Every structure is written in structure tokens, then in C-alpha cells.
PDB file of C-alpha atoms in Angstrom:
ATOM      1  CA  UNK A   1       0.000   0.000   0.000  1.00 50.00           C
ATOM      2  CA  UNK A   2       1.084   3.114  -0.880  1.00 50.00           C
ATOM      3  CA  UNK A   3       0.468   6.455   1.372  1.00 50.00           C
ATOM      4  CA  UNK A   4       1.583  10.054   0.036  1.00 56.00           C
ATOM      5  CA  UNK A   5       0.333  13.734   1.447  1.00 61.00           C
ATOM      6  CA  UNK A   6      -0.109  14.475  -2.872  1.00 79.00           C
ATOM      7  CA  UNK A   7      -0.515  11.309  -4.220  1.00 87.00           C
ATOM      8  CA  UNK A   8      -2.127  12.003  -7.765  1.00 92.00           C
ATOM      9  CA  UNK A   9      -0.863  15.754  -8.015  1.00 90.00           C
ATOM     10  CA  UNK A  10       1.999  14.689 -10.982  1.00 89.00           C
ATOM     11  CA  UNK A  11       1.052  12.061 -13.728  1.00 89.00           C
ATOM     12  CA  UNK A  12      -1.636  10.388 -15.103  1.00 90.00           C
ATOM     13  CA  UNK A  13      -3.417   8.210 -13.237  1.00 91.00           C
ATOM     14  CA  UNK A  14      -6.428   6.585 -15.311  1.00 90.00           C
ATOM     15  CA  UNK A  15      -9.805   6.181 -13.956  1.00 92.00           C
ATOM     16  CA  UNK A  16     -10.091   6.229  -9.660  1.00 94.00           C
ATOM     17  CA  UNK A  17     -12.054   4.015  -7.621  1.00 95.00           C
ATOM     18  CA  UNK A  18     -12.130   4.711  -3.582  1.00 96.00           C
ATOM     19  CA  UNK A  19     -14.134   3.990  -0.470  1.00 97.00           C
ATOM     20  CA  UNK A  20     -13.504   4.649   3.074  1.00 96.00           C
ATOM     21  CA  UNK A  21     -14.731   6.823   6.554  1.00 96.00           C
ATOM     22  CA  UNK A  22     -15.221  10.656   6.387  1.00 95.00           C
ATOM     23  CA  UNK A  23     -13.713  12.583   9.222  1.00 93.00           C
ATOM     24  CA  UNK A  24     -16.435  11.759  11.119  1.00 93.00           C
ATOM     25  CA  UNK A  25     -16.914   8.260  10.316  1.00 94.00           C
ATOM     26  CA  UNK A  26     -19.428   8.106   7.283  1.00 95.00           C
ATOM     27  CA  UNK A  27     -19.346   5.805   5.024  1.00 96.00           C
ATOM     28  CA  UNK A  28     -18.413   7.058   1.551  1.00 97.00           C
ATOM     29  CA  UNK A  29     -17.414   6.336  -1.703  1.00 96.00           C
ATOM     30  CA  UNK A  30     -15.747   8.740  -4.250  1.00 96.00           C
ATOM     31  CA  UNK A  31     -14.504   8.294  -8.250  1.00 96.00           C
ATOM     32  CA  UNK A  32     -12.261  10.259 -10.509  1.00 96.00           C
ATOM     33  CA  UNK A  33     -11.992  10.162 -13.903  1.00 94.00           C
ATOM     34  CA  UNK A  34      -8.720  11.614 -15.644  1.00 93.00           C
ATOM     35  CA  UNK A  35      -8.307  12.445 -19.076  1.00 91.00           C
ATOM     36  CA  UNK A  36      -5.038  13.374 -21.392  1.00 89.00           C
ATOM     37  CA  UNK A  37      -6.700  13.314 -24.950  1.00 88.00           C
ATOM     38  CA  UNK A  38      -9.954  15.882 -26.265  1.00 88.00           C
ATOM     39  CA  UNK A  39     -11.845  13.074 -26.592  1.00 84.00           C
ATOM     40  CA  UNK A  40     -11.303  11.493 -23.070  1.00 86.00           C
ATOM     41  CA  UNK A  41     -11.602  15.195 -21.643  1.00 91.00           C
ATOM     42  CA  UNK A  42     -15.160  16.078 -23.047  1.00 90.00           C
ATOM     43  CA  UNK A  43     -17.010  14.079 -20.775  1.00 91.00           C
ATOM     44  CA  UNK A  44     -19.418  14.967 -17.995  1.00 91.00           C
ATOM     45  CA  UNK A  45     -20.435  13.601 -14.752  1.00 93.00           C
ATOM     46  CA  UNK A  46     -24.725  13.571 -14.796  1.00 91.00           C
ATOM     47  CA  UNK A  47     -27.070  11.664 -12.196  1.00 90.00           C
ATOM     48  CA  UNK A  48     -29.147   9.385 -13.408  1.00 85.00           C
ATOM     49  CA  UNK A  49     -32.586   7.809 -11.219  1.00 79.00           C
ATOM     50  CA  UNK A  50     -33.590   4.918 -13.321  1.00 70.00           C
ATOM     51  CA  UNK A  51     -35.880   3.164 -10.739  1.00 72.00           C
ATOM     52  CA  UNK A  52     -37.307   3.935  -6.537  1.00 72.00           C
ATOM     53  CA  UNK A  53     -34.281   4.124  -4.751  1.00 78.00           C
ATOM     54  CA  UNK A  54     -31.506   3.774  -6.563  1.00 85.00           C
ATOM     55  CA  UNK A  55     -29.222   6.420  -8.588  1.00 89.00           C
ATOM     56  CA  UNK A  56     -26.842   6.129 -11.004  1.00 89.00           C
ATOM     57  CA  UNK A  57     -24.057   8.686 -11.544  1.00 91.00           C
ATOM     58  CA  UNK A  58     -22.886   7.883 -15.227  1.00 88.00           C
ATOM     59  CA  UNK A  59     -19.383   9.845 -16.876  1.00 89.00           C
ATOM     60  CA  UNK A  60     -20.184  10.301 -20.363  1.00 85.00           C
ATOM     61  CA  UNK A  61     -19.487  12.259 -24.087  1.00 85.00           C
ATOM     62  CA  UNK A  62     -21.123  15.737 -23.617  1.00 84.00           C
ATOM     63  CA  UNK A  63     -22.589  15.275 -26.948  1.00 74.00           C
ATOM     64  CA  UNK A  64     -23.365  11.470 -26.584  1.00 62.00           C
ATOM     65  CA  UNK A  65     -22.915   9.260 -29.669  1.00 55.00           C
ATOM     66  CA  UNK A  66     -25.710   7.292 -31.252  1.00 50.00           C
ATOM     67  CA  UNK A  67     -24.895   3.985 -29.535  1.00 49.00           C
ATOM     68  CA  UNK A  68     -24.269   3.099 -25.985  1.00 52.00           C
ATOM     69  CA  UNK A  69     -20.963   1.075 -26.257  1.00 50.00           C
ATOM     70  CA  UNK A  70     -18.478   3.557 -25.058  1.00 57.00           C
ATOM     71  CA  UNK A  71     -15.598   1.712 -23.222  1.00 53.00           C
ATOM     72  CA  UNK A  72     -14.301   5.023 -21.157  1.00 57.00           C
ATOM     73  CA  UNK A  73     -17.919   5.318 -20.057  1.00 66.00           C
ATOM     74  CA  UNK A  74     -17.882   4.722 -16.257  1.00 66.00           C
ATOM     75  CA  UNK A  75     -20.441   4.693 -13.217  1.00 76.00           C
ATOM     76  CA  UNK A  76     -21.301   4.540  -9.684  1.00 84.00           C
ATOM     77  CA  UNK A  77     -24.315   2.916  -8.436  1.00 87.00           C
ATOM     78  CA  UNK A  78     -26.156   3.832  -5.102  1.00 89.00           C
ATOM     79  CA  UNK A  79     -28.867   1.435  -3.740  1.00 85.00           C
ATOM     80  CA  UNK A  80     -30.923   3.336  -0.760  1.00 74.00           C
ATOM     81  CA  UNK A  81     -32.554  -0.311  -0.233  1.00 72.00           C
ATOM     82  CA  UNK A  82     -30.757  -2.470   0.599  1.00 75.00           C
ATOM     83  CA  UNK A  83     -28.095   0.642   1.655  1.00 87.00           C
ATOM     84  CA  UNK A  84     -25.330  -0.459  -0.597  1.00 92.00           C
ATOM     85  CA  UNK A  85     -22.495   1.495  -2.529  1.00 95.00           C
ATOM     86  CA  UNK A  86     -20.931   0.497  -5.719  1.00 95.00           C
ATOM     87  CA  UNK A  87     -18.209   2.520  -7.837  1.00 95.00           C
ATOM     88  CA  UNK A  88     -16.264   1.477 -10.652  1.00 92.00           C
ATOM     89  CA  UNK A  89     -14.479   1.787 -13.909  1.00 88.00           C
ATOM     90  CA  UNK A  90     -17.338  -0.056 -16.120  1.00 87.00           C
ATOM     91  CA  UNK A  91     -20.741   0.679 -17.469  1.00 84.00           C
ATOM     92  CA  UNK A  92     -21.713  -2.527 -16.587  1.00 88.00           C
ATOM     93  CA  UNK A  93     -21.944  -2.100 -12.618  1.00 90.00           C
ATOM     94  CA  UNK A  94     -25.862  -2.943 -12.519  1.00 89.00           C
ATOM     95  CA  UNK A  95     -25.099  -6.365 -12.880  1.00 91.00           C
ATOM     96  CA  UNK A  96     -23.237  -5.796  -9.751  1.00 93.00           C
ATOM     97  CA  UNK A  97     -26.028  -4.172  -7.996  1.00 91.00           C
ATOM     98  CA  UNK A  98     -28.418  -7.148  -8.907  1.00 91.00           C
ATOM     99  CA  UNK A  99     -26.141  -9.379  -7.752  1.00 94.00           C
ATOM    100  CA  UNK A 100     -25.902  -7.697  -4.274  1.00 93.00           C
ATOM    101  CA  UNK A 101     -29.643  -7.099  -4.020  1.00 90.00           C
ATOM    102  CA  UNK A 102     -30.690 -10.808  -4.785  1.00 91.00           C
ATOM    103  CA  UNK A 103     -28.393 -11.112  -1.534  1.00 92.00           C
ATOM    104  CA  UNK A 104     -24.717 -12.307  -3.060  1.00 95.00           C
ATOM    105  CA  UNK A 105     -21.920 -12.466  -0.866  1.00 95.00           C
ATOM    106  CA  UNK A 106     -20.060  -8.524  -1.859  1.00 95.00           C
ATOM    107  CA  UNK A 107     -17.033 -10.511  -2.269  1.00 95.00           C
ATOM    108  CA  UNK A 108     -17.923 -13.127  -4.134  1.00 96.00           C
ATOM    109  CA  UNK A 109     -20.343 -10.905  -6.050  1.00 96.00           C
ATOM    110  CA  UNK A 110     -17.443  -8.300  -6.536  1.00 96.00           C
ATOM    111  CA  UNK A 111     -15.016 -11.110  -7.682  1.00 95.00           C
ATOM    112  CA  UNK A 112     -17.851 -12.708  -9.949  1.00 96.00           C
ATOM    113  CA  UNK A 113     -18.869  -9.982 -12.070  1.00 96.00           C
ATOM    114  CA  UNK A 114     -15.048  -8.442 -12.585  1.00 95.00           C
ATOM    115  CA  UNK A 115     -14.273 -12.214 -13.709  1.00 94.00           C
ATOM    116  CA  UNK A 116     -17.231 -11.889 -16.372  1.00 95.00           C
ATOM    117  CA  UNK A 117     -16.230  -8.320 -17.547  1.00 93.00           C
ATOM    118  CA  UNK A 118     -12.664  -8.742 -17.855  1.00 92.00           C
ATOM    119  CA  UNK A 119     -10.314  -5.601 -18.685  1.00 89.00           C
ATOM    120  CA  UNK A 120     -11.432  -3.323 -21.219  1.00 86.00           C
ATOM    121  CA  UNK A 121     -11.366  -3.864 -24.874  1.00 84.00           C
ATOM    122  CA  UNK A 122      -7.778  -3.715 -26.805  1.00 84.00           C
ATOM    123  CA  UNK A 123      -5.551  -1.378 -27.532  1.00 82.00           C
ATOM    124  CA  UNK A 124      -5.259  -0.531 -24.284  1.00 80.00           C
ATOM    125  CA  UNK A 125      -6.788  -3.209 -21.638  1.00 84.00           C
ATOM    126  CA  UNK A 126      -6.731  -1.088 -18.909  1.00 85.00           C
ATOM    127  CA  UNK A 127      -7.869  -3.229 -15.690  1.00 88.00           C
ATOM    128  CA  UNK A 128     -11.763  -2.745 -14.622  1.00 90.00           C
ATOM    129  CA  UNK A 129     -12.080  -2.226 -11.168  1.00 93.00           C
ATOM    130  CA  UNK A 130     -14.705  -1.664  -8.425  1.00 95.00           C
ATOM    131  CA  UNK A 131     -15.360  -0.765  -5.052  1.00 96.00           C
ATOM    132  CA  UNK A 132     -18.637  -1.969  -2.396  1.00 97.00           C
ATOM    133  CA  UNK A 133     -19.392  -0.439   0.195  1.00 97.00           C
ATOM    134  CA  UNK A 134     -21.982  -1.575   2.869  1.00 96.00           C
ATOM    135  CA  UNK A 135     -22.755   1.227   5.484  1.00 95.00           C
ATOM    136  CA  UNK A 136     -24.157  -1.368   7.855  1.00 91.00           C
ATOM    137  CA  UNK A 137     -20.601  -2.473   9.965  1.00 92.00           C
ATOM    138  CA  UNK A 138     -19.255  -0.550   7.998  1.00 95.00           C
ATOM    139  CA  UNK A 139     -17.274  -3.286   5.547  1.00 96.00           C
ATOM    140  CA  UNK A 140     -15.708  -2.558   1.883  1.00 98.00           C
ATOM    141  CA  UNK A 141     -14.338  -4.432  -0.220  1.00 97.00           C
ATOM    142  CA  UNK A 142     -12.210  -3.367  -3.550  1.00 96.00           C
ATOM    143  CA  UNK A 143     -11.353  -5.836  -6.608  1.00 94.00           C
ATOM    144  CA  UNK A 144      -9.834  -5.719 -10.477  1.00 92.00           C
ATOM    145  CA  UNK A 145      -9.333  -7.638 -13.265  1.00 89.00           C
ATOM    146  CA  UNK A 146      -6.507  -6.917 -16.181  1.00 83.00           C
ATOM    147  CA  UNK A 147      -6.896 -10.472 -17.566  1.00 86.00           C
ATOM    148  CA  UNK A 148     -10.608 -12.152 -18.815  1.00 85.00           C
ATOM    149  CA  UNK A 149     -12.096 -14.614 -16.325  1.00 87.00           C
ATOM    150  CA  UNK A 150      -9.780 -13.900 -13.447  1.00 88.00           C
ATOM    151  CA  UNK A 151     -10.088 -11.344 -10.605  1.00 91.00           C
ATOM    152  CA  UNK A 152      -8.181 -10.307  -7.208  1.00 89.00           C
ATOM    153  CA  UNK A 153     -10.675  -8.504  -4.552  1.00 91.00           C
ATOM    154  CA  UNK A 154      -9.629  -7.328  -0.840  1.00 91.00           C
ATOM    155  CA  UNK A 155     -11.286  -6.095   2.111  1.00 94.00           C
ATOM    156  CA  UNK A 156     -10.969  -2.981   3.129  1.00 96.00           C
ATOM    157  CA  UNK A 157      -9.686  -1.779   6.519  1.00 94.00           C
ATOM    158  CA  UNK A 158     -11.983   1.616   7.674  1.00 96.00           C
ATOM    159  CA  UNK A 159     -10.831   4.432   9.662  1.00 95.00           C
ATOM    160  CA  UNK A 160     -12.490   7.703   9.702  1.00 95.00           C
ATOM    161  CA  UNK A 161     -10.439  10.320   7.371  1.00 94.00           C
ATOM    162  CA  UNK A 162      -9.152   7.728   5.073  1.00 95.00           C
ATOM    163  CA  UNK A 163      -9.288   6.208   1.637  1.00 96.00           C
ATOM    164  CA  UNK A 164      -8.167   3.565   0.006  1.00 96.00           C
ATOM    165  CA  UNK A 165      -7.792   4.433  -3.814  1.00 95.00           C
ATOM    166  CA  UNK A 166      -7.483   1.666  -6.621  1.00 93.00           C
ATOM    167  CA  UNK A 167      -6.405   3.497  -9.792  1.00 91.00           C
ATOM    168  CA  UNK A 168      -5.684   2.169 -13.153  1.00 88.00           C
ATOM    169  CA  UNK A 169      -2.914   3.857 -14.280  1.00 87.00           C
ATOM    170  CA  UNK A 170       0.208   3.700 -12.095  1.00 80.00           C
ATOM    171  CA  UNK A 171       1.047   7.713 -13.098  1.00 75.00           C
ATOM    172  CA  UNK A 172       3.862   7.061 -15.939  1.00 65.00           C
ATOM    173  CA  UNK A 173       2.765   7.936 -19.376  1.00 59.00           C
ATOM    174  CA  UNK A 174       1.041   5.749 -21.421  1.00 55.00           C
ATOM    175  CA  UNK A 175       1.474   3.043 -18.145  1.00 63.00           C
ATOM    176  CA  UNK A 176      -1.429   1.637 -16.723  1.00 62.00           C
ATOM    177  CA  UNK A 177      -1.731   0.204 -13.326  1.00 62.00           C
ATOM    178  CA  UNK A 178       0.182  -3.308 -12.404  1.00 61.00           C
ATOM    179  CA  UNK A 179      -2.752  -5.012 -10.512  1.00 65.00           C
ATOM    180  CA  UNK A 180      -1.628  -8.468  -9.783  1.00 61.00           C
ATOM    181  CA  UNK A 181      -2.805 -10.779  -7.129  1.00 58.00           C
ATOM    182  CA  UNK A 182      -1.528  -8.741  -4.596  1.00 65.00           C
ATOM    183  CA  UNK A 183      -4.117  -6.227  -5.175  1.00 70.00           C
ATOM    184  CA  UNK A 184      -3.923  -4.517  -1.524  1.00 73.00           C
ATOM    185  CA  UNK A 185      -0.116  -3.872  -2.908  1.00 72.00           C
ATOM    186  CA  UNK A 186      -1.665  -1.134  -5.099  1.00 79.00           C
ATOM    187  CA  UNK A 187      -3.683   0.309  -3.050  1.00 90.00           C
ATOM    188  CA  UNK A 188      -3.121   4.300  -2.824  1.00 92.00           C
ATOM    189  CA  UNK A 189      -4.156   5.809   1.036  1.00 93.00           C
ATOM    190  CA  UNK A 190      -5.205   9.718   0.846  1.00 94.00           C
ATOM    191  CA  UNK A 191      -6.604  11.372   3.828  1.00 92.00           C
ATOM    192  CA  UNK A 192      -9.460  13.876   3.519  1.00 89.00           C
ATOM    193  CA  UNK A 193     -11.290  16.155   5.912  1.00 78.00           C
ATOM    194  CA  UNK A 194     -14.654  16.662   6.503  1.00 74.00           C
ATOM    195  CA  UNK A 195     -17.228  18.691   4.480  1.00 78.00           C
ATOM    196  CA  UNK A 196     -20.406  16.300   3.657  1.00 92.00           C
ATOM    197  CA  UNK A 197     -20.377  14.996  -0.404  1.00 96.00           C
ATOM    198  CA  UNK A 198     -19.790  18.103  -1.933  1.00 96.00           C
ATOM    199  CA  UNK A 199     -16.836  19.046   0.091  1.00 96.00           C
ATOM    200  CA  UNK A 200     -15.560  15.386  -0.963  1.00 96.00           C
ATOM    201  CA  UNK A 201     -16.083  16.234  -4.365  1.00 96.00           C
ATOM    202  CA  UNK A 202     -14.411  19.462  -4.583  1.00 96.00           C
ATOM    203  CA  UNK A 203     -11.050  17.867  -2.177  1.00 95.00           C
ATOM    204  CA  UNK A 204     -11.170  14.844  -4.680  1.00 96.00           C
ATOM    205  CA  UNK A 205     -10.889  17.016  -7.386  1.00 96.00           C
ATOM    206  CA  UNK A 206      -8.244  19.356  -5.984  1.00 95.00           C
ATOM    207  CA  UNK A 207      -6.230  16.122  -5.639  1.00 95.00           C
ATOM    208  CA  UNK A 208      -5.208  15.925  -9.703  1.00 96.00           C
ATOM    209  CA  UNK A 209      -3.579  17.676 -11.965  1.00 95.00           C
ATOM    210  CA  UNK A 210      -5.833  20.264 -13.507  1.00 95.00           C
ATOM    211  CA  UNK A 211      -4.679  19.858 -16.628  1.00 95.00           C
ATOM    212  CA  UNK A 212      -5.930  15.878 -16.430  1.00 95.00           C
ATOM    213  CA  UNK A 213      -8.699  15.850 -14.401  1.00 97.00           C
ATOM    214  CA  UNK A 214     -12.027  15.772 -15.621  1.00 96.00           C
ATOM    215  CA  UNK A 215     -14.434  15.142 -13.195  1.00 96.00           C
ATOM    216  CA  UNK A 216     -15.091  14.002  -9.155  1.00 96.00           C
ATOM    217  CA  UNK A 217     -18.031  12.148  -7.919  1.00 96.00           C
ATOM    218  CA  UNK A 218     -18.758  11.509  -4.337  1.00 96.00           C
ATOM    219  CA  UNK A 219     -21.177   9.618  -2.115  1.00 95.00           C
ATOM    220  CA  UNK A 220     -21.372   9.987   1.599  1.00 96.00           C
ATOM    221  CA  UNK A 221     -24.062   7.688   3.497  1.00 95.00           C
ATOM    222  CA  UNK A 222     -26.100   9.794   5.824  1.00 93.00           C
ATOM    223  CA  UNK A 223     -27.044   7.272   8.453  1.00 89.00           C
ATOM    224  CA  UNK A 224     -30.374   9.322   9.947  1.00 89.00           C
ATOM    225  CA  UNK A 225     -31.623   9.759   6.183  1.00 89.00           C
ATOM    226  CA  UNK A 226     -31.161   5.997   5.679  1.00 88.00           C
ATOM    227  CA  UNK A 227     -30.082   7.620   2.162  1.00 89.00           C
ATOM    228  CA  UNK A 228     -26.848   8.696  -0.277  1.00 93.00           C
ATOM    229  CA  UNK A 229     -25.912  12.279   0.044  1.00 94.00           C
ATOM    230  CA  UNK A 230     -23.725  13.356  -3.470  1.00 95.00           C
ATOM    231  CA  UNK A 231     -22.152  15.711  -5.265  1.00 96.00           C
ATOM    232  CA  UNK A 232     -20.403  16.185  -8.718  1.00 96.00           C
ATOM    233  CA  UNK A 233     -17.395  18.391  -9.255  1.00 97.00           C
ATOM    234  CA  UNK A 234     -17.284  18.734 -13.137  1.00 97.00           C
ATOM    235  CA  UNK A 235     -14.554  20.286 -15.818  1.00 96.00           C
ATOM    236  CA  UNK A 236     -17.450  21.376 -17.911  1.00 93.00           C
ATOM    237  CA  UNK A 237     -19.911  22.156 -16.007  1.00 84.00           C
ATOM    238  CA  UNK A 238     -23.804  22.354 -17.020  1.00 71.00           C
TER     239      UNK A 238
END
């Protein structure tokens, strides 16, 4: 595990996945999504509510295309009922939700469906990844795949004002992120302070070069709401 006051400040970095404790010991989740090409950069974070008590926050074109199948396309999925958290660098992370709903172990769920996606499509196979997080315990786990049918997970050790960060890129150019079976080896520890989801947003976003980063999204759990708090921080905003 890595630790760093400025971890992401210098070098690219890929798509981030995180969970962990605010200051004051709410469970949250957060994502980042970098970009170093025009195409990768014109993308906007927009909530989505496609059914009673769930959201989506998807990271899409800001013109979309015609078709759905965009590869750099990434999500995180919030489930008031049963109180669950996803995040992750895939499209595909309702399958997960499903999965976790129907009552699936989040490990072997987690493990399951980054198995089934595999990492995305060539030239670049950059390693899926994805976070749950149950606010009941609180427990997380984090897992990612680089090669198809194969997948490392770990749980995740809380503490209030901490993170654990999966990222796909390691931060050298054109390198992305060496996620073996070791995956808690890669694992990236920032420390924020408190501020609710929008605070979260705006410190996740602060954490990246400006010139790459393209968007923040964070989700805070607010126990006495039995419901997600979040907030976007966007390049381009609406």
C-alpha cells in the first residue's frame, strides 16, 4: 500500500475508484476520472434515477454518440434499499447491484462480475475495477481484473479520514496500473477532511492535476436519512 500527502498531483493516473470513513466516520465512496486526450476530456459527470431508490451517476461524451458502447464510459451505483455502494471503472456495474440485491456475498459478487467483464477492450486493456461499500458495519471491499475470467478482490480496513484508492494507471505515461494478485499492494491511502459529499467532491478534485482531471463524484451515506448524500465536481460544467 502506498500512502503520500499528494498522491495524484503529478502524472496520469487513469480512472479512480475509492471507499472509506469521512472525518467523522461516514461511510463514503468517491470516483475520478482523468483524461489526457480531447476526446477522453469532453465528458461529464450527470445523475441518473432509473428506478425507486436507486441512482446512477454515469461519466459520459457531452454530446453522446448514437450507440451506448463507449468503453471510457464509467459509473457509480447507489442502492438506498438495501443501503449499498458500488463505484467502478465499467458501465456494466448494474449487474453488480443485482447481484448484491438478490443477496450475493459482496465478495464473491465483486469477484464474480469483474471475472465476467474482464479488462477493457484492446488497444489498451486497462484493468476494470470496483469498489462496495456496505454502510451497515461498515465493511468494503475493492477488486480488479486486467486479464478475462480472473479477478483479485480485498477487504478494506476503515478508519475515519481515510481512503483507500485503486487506480488504473500507475502515473507514468502511457502506463497503466500493475494489478496483480496482490491487489492490496496497489492500493493508494489519501486522507481527507470533513465537508459532507460536496466538500468530498471538490477535495477529490483538488487532488489531480488540472490539466488531467475531468471530473469528481462523491457519495457519503447519511445514516439518519437511511439515504446517499452526493455531489459532482465537473470540468465542464452544465
Amino acid at each position: 500500500m502506498l500512502s503520500s500527502t499528494a498522491p495524484f498531483a503529478r502524472g496520469y493516473f487513469g480512472r479512480v475508484t475509492a471507499v472509506g470513513l469521512t472525518a467523522s466516520g461516514q461511510p463514503a465512496l468517491w470516483y475520478a476520472f482523468t483524461g489526457r486526450g480531447k476526446p477522453s476530456r469532453q465528458r461529464r459527470a450527470t445523475i441518473q434515477r432509473p428506478a425507486a431508490g436507486q441512482l446512477t451517476v454515469e461519466i459520459g461524451p457531452l454530446r453522446p454518440p448514437g450507440r451506448r458502447s463507449d468503453p471510457a464510459t464509467a459509473a457509480l451505483l447507489l442502492l438506498s434499499k438495501p443501503g449499498l455502494g458500488v463505484a467502478g471503472s465499467t458501465p456494466r456495474l448494474a449487474e453488480l447491484g443485482a447481484a448484491l440485491s438478490a443477496g450475493a456475498h459482496p465478495q464473491d459478487a465483486l469477484r464474480s462480475a469483474l471475472a465476467r467483464w474482464g479488462p477493457e477492450p484492446p488497444p489498451y486493456r486497462t484493468p476494470r475495477t470496483a469498489a462496495v461499500l456496505v454502510p451497515a458495519g461498515p465493511r468494503a471491499w475493492m477488486g480488479a481484473t486486467t486479464e478475462p475470467d480472473t479477478a483479485s478482490s480485498a477487504l478494506i480496513s476503515l478508519a475515519p479520514g481515510r481512503f483507500e484508492c485503486l487506480p488504473t494507471a500507475s502515473g507514468a505515461a502511457g502506463s497503466t496500473a500493475p494489478i496483480g494478485a496482490d491487489m492490496e499492494a496497489e492500493l493508494v491511502e489519501v486522507r481527507l477532511g470533513e465537508g459532507g459529499a460536496p466538500g468530498l467532491a471538490e477535495a477529490v478534485y483538488g487532488l489531480f492535476d488540472p490539466e488531467l482531471i475531468v471530473c469528481a463524484v462523491a457519495a457519503v451515506w447519511e445514516q439518519e436519512a437511511g439515504a446517499w448524500d452526493v455531489a459532482l465536481r465537473n470540468l465542464h460544467q452544465e
